[in-house]
PDB file of N, CA and C in Angstrom:
ATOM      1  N   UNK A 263       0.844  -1.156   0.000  1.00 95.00           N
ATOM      2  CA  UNK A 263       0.000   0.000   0.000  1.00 95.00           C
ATOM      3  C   UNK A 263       0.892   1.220   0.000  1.00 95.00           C
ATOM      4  N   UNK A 264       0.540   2.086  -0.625  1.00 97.00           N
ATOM      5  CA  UNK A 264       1.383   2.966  -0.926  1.00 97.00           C
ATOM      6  C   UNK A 264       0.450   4.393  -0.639  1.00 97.00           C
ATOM      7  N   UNK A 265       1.262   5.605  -0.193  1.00 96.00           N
ATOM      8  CA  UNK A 265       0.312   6.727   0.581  1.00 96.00           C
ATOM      9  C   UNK A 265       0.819   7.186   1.408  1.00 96.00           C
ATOM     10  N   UNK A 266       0.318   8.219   1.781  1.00 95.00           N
ATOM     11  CA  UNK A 266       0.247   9.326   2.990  1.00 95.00           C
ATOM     12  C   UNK A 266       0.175   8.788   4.300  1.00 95.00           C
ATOM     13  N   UNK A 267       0.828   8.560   5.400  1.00 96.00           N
ATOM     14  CA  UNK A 267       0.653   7.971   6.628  1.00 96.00           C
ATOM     15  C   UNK A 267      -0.711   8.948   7.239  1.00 96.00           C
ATOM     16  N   UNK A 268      -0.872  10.162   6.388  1.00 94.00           N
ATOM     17  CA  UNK A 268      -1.928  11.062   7.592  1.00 94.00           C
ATOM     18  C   UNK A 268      -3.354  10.941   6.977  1.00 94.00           C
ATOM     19  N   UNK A 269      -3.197   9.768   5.557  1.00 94.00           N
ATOM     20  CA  UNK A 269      -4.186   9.680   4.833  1.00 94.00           C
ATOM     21  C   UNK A 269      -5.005   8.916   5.311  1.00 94.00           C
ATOM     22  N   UNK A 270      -6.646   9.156   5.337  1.00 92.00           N
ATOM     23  CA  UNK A 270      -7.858   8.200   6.541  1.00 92.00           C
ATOM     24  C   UNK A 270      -8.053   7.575   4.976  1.00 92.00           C
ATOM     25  N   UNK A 271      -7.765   7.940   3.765  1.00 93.00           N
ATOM     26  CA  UNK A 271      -8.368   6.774   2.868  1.00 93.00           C
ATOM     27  C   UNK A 271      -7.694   5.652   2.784  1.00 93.00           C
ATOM     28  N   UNK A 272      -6.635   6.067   2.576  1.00 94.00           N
ATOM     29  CA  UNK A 272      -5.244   4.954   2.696  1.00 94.00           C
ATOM     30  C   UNK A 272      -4.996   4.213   3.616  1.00 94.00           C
ATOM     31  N   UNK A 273      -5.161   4.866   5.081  1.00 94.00           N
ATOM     32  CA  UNK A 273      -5.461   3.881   6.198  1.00 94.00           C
ATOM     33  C   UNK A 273      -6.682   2.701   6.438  1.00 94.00           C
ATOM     34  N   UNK A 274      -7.358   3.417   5.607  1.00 95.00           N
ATOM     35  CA  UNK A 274      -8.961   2.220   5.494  1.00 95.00           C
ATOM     36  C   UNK A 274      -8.475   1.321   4.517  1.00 95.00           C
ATOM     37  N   UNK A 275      -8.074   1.580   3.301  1.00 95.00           N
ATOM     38  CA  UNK A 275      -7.763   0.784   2.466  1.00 95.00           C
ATOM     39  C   UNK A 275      -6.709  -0.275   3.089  1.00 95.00           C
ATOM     40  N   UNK A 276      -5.708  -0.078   3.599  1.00 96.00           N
ATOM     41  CA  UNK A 276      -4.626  -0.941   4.480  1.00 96.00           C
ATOM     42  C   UNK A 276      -5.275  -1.298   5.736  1.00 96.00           C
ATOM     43  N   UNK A 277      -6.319  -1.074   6.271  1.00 96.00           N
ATOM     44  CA  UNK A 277      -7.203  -1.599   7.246  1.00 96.00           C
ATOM     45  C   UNK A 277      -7.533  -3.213   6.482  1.00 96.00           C
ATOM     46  N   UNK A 278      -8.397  -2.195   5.165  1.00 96.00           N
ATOM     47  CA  UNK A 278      -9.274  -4.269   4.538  1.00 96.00           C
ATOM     48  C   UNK A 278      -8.190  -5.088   4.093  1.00 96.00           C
ATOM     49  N   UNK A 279      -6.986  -4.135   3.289  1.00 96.00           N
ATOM     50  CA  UNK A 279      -6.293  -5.591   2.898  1.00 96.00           C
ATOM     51  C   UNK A 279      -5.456  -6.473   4.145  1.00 96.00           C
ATOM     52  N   UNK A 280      -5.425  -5.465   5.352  1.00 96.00           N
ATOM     53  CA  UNK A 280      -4.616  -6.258   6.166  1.00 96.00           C
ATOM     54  C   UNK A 280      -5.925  -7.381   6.860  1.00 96.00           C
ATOM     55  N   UNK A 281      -6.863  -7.562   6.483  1.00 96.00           N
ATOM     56  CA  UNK A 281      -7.940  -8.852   7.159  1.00 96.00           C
ATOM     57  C   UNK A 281      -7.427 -10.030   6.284  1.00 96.00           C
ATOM     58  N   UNK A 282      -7.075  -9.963   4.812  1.00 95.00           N
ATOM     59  CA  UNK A 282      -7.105 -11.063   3.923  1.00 95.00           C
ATOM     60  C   UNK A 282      -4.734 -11.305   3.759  1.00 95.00           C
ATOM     61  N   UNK A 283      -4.492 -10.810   3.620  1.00 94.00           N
ATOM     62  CA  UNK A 283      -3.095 -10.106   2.890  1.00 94.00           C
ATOM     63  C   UNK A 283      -1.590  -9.792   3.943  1.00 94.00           C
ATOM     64  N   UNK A 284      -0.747 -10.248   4.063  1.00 94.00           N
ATOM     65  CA  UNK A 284       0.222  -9.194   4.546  1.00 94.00           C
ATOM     66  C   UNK A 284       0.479  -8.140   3.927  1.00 94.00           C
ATOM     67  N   UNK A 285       0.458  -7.054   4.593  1.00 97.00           N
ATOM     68  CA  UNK A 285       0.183  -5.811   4.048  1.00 97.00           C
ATOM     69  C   UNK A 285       1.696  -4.647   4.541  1.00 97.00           C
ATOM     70  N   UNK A 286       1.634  -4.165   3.730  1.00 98.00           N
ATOM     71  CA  UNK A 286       2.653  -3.191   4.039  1.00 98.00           C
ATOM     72  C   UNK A 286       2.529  -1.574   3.680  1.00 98.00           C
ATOM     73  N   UNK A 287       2.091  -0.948   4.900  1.00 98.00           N
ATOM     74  CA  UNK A 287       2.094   0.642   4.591  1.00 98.00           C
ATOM     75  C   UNK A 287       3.385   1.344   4.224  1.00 98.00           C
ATOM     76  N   UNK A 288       3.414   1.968   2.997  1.00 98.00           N
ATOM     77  CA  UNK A 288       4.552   2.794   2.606  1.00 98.00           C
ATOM     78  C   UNK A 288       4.477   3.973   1.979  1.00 98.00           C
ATOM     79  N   UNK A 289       5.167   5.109   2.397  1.00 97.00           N
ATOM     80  CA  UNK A 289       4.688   5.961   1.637  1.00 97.00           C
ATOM     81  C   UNK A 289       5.900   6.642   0.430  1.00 97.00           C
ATOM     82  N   UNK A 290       6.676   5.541  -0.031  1.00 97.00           N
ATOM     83  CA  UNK A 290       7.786   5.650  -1.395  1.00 97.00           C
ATOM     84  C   UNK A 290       8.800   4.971  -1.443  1.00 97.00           C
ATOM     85  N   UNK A 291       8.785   4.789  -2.718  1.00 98.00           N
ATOM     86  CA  UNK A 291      10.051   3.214  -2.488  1.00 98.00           C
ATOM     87  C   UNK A 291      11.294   3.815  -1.878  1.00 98.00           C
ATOM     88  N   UNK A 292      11.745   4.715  -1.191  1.00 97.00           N
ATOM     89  CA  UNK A 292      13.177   4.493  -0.421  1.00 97.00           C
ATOM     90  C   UNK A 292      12.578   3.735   1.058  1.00 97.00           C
ATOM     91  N   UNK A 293      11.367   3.423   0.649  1.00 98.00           N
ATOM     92  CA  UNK A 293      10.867   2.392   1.954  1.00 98.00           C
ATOM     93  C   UNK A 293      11.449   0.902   1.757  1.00 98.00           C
ATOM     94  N   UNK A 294      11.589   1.009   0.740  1.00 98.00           N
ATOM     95  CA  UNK A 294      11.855  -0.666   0.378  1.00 98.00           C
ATOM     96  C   UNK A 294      13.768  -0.770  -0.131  1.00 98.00           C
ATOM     97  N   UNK A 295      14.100  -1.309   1.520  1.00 96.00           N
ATOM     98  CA  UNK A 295      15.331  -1.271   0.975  1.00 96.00           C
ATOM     99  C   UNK A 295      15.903  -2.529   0.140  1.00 96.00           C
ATOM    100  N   UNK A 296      18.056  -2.359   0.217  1.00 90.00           N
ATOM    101  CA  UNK A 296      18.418  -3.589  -0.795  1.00 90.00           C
ATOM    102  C   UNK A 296      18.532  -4.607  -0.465  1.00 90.00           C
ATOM    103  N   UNK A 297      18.067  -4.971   0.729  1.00 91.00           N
ATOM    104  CA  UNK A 297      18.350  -6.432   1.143  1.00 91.00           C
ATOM    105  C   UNK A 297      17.353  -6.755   1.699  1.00 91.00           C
ATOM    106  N   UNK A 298      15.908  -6.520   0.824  1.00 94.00           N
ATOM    107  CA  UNK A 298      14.881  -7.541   1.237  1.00 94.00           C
ATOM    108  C   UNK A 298      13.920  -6.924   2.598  1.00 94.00           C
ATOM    109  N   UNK A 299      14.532  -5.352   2.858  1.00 97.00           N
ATOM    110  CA  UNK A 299      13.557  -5.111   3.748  1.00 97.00           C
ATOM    111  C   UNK A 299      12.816  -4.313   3.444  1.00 97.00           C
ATOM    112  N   UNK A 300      11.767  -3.895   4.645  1.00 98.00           N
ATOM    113  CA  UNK A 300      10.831  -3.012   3.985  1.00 98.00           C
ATOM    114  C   UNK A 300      10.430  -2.401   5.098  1.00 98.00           C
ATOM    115  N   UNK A 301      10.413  -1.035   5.437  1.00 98.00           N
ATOM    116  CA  UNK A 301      10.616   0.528   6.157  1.00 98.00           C
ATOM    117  C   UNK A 301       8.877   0.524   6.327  1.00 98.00           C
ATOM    118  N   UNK A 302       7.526   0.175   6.946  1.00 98.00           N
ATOM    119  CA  UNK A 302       6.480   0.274   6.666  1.00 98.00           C
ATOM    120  C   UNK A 302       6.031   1.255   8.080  1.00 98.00           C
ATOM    121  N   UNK A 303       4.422   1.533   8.164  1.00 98.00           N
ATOM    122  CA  UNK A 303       4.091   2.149   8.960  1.00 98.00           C
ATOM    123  C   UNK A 303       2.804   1.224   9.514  1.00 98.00           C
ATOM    124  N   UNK A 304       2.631   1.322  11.061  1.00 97.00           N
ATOM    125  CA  UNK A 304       1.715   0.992  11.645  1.00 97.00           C
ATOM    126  C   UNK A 304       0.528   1.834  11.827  1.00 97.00           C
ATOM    127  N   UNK A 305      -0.823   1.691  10.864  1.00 95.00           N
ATOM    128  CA  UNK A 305      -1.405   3.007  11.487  1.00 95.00           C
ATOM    129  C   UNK A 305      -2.469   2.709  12.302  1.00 95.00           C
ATOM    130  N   UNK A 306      -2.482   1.790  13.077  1.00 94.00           N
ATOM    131  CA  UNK A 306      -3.189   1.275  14.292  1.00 94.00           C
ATOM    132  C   UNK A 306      -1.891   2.416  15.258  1.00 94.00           C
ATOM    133  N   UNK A 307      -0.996   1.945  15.547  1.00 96.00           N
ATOM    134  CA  UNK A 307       0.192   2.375  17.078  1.00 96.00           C
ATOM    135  C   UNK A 307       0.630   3.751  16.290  1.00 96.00           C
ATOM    136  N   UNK A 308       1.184   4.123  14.820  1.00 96.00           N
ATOM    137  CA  UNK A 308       1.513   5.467  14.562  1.00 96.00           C
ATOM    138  C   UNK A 308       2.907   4.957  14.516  1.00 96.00           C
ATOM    139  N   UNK A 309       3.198   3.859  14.690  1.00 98.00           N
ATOM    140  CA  UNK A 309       5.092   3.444  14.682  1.00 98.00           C
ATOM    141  C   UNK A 309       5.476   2.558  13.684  1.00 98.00           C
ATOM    142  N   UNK A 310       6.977   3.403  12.619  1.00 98.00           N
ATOM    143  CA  UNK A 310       7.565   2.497  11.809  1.00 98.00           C
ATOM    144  C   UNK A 310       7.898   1.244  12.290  1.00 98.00           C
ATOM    145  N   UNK A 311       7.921   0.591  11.494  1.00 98.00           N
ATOM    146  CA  UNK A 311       8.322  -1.327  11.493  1.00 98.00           C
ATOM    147  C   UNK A 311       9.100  -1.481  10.575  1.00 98.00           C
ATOM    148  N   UNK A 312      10.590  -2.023  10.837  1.00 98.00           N
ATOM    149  CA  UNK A 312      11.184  -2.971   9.988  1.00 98.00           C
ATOM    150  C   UNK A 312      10.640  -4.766   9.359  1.00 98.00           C
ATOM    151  N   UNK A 313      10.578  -4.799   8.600  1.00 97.00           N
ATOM    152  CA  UNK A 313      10.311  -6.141   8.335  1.00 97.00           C
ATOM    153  C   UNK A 313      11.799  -6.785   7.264  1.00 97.00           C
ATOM    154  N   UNK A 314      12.043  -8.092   7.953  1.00 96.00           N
ATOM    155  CA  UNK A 314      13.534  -8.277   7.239  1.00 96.00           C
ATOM    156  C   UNK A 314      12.251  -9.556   6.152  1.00 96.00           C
ATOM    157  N   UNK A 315      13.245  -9.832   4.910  1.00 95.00           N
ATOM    158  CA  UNK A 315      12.366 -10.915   4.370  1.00 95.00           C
ATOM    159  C   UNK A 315      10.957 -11.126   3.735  1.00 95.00           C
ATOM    160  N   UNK A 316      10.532  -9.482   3.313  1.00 95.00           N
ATOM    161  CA  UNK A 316       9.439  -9.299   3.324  1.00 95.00           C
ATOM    162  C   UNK A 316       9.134  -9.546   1.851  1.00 95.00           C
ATOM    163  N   UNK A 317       9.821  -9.969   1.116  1.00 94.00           N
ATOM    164  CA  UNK A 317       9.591 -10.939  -0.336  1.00 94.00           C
ATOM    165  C   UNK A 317       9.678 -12.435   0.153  1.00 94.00           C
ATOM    166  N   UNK A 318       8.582 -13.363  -0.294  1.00 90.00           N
ATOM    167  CA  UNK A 318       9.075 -14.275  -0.235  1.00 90.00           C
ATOM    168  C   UNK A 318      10.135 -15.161  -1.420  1.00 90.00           C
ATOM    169  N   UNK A 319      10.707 -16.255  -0.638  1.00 88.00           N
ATOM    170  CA  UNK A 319      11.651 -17.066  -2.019  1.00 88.00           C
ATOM    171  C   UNK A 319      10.968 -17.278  -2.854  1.00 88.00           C
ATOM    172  N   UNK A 320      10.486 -18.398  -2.213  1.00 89.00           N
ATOM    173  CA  UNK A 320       9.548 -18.955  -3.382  1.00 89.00           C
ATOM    174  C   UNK A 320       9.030 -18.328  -4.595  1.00 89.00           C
ATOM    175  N   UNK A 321       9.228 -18.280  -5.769  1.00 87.00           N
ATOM    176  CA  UNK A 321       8.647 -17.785  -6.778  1.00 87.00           C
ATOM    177  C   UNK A 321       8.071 -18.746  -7.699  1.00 87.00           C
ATOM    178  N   UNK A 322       6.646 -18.566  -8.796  1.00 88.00           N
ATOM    179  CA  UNK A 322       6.860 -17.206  -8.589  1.00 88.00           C
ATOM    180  C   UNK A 322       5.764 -16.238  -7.445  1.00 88.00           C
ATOM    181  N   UNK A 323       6.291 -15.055  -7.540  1.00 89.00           N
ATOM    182  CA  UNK A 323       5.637 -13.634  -6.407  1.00 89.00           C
ATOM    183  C   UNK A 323       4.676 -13.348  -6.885  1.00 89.00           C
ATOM    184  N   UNK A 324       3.312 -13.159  -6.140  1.00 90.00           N
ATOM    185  CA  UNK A 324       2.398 -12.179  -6.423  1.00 90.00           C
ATOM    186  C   UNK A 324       2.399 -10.996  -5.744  1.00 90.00           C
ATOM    187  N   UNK A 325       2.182 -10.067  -6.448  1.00 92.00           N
ATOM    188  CA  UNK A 325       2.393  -8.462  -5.126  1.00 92.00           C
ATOM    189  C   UNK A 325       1.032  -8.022  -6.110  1.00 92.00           C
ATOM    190  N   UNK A 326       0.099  -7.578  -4.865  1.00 92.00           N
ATOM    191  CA  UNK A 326      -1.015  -6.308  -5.058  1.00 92.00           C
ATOM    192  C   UNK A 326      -0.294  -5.221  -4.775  1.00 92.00           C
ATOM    193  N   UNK A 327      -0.636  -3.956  -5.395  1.00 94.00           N
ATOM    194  CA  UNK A 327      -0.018  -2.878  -5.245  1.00 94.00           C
ATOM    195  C   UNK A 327      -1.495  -1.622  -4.917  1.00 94.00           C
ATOM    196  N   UNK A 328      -1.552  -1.244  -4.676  1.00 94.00           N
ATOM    197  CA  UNK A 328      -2.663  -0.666  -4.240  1.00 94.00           C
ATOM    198  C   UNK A 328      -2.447   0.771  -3.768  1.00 94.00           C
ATOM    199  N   UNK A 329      -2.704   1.948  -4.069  1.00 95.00           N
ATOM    200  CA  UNK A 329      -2.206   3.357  -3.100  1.00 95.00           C
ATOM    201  C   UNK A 329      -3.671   4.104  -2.544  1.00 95.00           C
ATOM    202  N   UNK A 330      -3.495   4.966  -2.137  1.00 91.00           N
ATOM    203  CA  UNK A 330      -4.808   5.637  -1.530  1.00 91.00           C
ATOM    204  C   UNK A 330      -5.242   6.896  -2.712  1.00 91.00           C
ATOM    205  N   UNK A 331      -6.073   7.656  -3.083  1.00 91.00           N
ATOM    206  CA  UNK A 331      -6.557   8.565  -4.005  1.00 91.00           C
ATOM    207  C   UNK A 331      -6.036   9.518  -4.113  1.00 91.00           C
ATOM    208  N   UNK A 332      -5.078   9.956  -3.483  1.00 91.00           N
ATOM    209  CA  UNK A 332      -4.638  11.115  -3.577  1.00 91.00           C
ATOM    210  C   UNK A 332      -2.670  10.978  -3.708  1.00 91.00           C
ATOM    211  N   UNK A 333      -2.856   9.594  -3.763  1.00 94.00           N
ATOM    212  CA  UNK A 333      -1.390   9.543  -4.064  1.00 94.00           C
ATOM    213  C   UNK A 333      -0.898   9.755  -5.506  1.00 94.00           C
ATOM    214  N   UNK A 334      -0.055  10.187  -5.888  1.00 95.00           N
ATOM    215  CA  UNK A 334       0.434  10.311  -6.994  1.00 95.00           C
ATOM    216  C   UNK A 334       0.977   9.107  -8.361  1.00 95.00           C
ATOM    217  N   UNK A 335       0.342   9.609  -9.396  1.00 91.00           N
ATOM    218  CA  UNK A 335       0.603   8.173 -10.185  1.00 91.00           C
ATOM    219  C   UNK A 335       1.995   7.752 -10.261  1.00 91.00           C
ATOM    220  N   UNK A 336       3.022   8.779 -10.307  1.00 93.00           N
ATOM    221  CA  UNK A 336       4.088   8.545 -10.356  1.00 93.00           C
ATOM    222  C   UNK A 336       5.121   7.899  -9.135  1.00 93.00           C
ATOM    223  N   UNK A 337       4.543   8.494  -7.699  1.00 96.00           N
ATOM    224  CA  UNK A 337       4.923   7.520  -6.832  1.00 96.00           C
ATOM    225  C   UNK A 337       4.659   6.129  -7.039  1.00 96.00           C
ATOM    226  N   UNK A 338       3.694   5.314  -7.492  1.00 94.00           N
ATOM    227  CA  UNK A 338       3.457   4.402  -7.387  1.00 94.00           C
ATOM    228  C   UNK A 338       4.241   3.404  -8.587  1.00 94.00           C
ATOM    229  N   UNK A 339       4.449   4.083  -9.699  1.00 92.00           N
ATOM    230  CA  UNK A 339       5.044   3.789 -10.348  1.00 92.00           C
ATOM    231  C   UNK A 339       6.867   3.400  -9.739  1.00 92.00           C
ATOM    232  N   UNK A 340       7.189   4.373  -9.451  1.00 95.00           N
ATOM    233  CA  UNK A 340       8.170   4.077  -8.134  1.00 95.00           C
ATOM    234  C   UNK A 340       7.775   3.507  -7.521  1.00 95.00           C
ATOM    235  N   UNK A 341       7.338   2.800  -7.143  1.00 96.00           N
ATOM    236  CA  UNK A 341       7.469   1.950  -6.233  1.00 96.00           C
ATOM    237  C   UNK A 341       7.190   0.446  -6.792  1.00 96.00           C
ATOM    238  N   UNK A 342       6.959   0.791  -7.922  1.00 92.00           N
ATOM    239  CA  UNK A 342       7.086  -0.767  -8.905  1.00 92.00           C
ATOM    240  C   UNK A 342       8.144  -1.356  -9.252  1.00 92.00           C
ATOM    241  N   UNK A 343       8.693   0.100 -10.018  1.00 91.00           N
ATOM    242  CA  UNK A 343      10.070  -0.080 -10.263  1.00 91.00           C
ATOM    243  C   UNK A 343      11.333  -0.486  -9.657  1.00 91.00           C
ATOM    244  N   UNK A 344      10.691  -0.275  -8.188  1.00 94.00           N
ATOM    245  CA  UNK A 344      11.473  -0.697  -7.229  1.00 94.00           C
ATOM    246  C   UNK A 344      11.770  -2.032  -7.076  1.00 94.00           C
ATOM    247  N   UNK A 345      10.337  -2.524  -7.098  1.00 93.00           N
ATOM    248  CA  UNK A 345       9.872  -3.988  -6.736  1.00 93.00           C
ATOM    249  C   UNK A 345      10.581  -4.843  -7.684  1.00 93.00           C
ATOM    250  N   UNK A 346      10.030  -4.176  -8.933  1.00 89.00           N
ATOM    251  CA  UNK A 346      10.988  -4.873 -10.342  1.00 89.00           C
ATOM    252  C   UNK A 346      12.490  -4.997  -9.894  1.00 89.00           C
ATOM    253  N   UNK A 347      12.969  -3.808  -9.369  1.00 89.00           N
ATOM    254  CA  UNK A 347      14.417  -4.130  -9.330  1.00 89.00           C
ATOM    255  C   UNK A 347      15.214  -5.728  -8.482  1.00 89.00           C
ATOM    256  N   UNK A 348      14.269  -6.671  -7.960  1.00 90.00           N
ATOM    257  CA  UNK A 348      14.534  -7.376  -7.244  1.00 90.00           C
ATOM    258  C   UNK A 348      14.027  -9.305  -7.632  1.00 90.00           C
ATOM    259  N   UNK A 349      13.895  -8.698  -9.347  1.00 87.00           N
ATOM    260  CA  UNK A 349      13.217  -9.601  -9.319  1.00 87.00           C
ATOM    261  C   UNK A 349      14.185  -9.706 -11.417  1.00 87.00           C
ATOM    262  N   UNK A 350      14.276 -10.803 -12.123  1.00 84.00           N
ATOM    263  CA  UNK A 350      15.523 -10.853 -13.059  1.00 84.00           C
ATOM    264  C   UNK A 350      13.906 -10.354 -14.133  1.00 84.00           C
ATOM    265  N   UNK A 351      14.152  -9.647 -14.910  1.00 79.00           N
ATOM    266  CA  UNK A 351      12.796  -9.513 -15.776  1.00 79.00           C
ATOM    267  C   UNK A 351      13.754  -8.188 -17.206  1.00 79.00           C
ATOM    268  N   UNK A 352      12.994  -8.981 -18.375  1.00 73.00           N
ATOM    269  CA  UNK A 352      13.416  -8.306 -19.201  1.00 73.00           C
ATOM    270  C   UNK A 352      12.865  -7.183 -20.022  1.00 73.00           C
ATOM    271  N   UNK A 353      11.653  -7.034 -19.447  1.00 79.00           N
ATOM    272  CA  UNK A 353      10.724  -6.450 -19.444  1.00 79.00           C
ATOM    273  C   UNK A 353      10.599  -5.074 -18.697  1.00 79.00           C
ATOM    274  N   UNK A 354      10.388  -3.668 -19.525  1.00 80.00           N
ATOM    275  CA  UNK A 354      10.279  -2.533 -18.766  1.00 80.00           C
ATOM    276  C   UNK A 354       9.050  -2.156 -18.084  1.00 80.00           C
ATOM    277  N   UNK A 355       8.719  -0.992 -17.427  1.00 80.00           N
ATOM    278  CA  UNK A 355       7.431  -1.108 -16.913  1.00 80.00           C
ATOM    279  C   UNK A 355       6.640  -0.753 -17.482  1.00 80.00           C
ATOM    280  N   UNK A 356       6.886  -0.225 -18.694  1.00 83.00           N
ATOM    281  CA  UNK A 356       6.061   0.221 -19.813  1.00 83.00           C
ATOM    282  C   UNK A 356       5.174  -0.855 -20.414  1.00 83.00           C
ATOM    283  N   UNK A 357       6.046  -2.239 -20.808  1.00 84.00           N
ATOM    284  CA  UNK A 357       5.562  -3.350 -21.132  1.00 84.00           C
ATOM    285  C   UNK A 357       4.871  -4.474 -20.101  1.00 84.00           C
ATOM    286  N   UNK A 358       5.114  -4.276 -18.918  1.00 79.00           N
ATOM    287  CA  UNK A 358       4.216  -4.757 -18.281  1.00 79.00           C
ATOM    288  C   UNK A 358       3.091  -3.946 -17.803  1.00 79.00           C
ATOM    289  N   UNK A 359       2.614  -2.775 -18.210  1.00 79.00           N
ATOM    290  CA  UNK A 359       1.818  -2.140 -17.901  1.00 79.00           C
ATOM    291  C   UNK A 359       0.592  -2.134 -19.145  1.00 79.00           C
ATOM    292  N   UNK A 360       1.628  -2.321 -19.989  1.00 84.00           N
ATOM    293  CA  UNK A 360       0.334  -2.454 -21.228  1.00 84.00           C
ATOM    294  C   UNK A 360       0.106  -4.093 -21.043  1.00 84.00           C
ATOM    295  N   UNK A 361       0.595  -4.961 -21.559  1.00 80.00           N
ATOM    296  CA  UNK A 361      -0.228  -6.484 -21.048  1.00 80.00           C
ATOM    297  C   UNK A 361      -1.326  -6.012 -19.438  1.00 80.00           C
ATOM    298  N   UNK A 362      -0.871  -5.990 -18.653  1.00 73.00           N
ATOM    299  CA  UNK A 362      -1.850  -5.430 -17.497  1.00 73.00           C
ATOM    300  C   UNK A 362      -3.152  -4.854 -18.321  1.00 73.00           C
ATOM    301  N   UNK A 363      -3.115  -3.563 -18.716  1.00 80.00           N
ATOM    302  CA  UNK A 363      -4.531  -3.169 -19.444  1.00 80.00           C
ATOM    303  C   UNK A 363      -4.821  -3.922 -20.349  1.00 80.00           C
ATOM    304  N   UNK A 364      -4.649  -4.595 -21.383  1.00 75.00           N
ATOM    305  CA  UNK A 364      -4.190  -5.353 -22.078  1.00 75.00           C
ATOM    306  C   UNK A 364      -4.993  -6.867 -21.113  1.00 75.00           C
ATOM    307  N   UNK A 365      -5.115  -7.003 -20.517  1.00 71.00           N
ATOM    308  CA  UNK A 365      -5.848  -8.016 -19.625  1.00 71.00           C
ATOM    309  C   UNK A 365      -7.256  -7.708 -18.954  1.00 71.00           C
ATOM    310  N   UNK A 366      -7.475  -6.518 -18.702  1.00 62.00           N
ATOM    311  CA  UNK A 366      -8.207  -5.749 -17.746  1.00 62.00           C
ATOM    312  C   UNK A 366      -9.770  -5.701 -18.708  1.00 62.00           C
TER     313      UNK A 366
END
């Protein structure tokens, strides 16, 4: 989840997916560091969390990506790109973005 920590939409939204999902509040990929961790926010307590391992091995990965309404398209995009960076793909995000609509 990607967003504003002071955002009540973004917090609802990371409210439902955290019932089904491990979920991770972030508000820009320098949240997601290079060795697999990830910088998130609690917005139940108001306190950052490290999580080590927060990709699993096993592949392959599914990641929902999800942000709140007022986040910016381009953050989120960052924060794909990020994700991509961790994963061997020959593919830019341009091209996985059109298959995506391209499916939809």
């Amino acid at each position: 989840m990607v967003g504003g920590y002071n955002s009540s939409n973004t917090s609802h939204l990371v409210e439902l997916c955290e019932e089904k999902l491990p979920t991770f509040f972030i508000s820009g990929p320098d949240k997601i560091g290079e060795d697999n961790e990830i910088e998130h926010y609690n917005w139940r307590t108001g306190l950052i969390h490290t999580t080590k391992n927060f990709l699993p091995a096993q592949r392959p990965v599914t990641i929902m990506l999800t942000s709140g309404a007022s986040c910016p398209d381009a953050l989120v995009e960052q924060v794909i790109e990020r994700l991509l960076s961790f994963f061997e793909t020959s593919q830019t995000l341009a091209q996985i973005r059109e298959q995506f609509e391209h499916s939809v």
